[in-house]
PDB file of C-alpha atoms in Angstrom:
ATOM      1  CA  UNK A   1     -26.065 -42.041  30.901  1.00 60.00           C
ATOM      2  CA  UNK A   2     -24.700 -40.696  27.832  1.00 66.00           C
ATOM      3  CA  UNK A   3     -21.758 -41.751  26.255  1.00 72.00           C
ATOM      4  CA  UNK A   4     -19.933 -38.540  25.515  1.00 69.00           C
ATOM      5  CA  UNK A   5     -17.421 -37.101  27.378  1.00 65.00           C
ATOM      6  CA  UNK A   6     -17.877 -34.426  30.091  1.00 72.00           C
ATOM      7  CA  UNK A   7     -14.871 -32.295  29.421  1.00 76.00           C
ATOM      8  CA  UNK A   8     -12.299 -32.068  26.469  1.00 82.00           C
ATOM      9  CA  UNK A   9     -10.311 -28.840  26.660  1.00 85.00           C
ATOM     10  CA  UNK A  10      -6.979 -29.408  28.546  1.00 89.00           C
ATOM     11  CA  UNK A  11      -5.707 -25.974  28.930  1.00 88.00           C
ATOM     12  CA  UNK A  12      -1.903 -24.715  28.743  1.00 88.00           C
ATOM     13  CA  UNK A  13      -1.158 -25.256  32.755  1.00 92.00           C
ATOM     14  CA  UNK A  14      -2.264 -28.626  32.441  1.00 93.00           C
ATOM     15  CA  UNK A  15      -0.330 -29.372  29.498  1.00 94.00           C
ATOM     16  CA  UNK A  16       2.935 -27.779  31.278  1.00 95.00           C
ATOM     17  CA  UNK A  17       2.353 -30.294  34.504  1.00 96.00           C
ATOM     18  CA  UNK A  18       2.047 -33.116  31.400  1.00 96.00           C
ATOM     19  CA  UNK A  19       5.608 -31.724  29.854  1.00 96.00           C
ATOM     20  CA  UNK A  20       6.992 -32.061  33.445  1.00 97.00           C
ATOM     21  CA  UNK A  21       5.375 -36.157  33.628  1.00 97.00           C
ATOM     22  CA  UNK A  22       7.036 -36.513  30.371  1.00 97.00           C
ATOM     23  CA  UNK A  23       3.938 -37.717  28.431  1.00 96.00           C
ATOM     24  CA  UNK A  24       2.787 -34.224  27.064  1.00 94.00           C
ATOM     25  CA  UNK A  25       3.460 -35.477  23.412  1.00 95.00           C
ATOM     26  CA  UNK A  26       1.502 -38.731  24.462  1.00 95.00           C
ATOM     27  CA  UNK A  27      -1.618 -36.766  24.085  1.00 93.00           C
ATOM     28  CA  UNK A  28      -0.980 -34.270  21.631  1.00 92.00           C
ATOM     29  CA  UNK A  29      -0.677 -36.572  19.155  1.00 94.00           C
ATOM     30  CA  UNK A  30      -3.924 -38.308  20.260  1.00 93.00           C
ATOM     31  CA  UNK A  31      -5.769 -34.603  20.765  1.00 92.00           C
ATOM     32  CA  UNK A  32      -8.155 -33.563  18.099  1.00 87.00           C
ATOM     33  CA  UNK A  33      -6.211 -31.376  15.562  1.00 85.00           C
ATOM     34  CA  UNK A  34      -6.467 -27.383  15.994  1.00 76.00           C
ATOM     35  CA  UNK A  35      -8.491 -27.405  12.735  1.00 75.00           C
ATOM     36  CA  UNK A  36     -11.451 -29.693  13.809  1.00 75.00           C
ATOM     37  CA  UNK A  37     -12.072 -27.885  16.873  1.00 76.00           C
ATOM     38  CA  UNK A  38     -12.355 -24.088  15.304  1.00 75.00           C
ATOM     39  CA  UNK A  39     -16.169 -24.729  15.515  1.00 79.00           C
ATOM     40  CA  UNK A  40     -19.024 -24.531  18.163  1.00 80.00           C
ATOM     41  CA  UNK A  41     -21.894 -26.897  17.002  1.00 82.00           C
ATOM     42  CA  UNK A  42     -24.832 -25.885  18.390  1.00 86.00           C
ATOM     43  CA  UNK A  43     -28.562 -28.380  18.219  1.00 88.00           C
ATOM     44  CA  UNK A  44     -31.580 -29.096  20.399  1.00 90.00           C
ATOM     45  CA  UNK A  45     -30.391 -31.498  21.986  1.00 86.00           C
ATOM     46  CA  UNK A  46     -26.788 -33.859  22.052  1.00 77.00           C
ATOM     47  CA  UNK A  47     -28.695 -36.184  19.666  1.00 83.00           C
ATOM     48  CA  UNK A  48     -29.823 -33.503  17.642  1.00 86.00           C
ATOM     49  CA  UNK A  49     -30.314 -34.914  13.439  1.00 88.00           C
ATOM     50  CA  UNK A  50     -29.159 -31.107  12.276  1.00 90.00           C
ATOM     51  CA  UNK A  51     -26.528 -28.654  14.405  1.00 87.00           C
ATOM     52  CA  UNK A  52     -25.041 -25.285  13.100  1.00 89.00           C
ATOM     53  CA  UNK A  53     -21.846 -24.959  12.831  1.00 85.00           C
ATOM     54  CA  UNK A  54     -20.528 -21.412  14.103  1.00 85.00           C
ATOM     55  CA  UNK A  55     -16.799 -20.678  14.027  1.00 82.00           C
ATOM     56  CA  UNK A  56     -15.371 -19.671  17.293  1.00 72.00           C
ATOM     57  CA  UNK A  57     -12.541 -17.441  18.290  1.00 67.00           C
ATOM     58  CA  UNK A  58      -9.197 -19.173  18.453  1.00 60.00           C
ATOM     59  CA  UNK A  59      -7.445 -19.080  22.103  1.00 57.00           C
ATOM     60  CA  UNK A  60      -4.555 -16.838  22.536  1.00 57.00           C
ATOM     61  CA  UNK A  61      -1.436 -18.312  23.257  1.00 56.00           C
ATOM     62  CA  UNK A  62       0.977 -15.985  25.325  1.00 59.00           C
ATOM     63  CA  UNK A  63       4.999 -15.961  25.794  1.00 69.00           C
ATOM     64  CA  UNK A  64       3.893 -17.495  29.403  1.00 83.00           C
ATOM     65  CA  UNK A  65       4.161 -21.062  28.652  1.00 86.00           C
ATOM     66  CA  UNK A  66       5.264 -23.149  25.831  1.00 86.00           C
ATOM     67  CA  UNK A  67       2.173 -24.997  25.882  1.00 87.00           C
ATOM     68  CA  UNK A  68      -1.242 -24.482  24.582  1.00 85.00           C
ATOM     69  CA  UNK A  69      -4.699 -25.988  24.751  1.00 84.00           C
ATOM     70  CA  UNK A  70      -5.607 -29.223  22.911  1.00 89.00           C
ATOM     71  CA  UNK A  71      -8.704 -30.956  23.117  1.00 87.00           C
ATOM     72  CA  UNK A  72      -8.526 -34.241  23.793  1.00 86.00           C
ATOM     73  CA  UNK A  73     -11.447 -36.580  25.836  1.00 79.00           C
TER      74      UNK A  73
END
């Protein structure tokens, strides 16, 4: 078993059932910020010594919600 986690992006729908709970804020201010997750790191293996780092394409956000994506674990 490894320890990392199994899913991190929490798209905009679930954020907008968070806003309704109340605790959307809760976990956007323990979320990664936007800036340290504008990269794919790619390696052999999840242990990997060496990864490359390739920038990857920002989600849009659209006039549908006021919520985006975070990533948080």
């Amino acid at each position: 078993s490894l320890d990392f986690p199994k899913g991190r992006g929490v798209n905009a729908r679930t954020m907008e059932i968070l806003r309704q709970w109340g605790i959307e804020q809760r976990l956007t201010d323990v979320a990664l910020q936007a800036e340290e997750t504008s990269f794919v790191y790619m390696g052999a293996t999840l242990l990997s010594d060496t990864f490359i780092r390739i920038p990857r394409m920002e989600p849009t956000d659209t006039a549908m919600s006021p919520c985006t994506w975070i990533t948080c674990s």
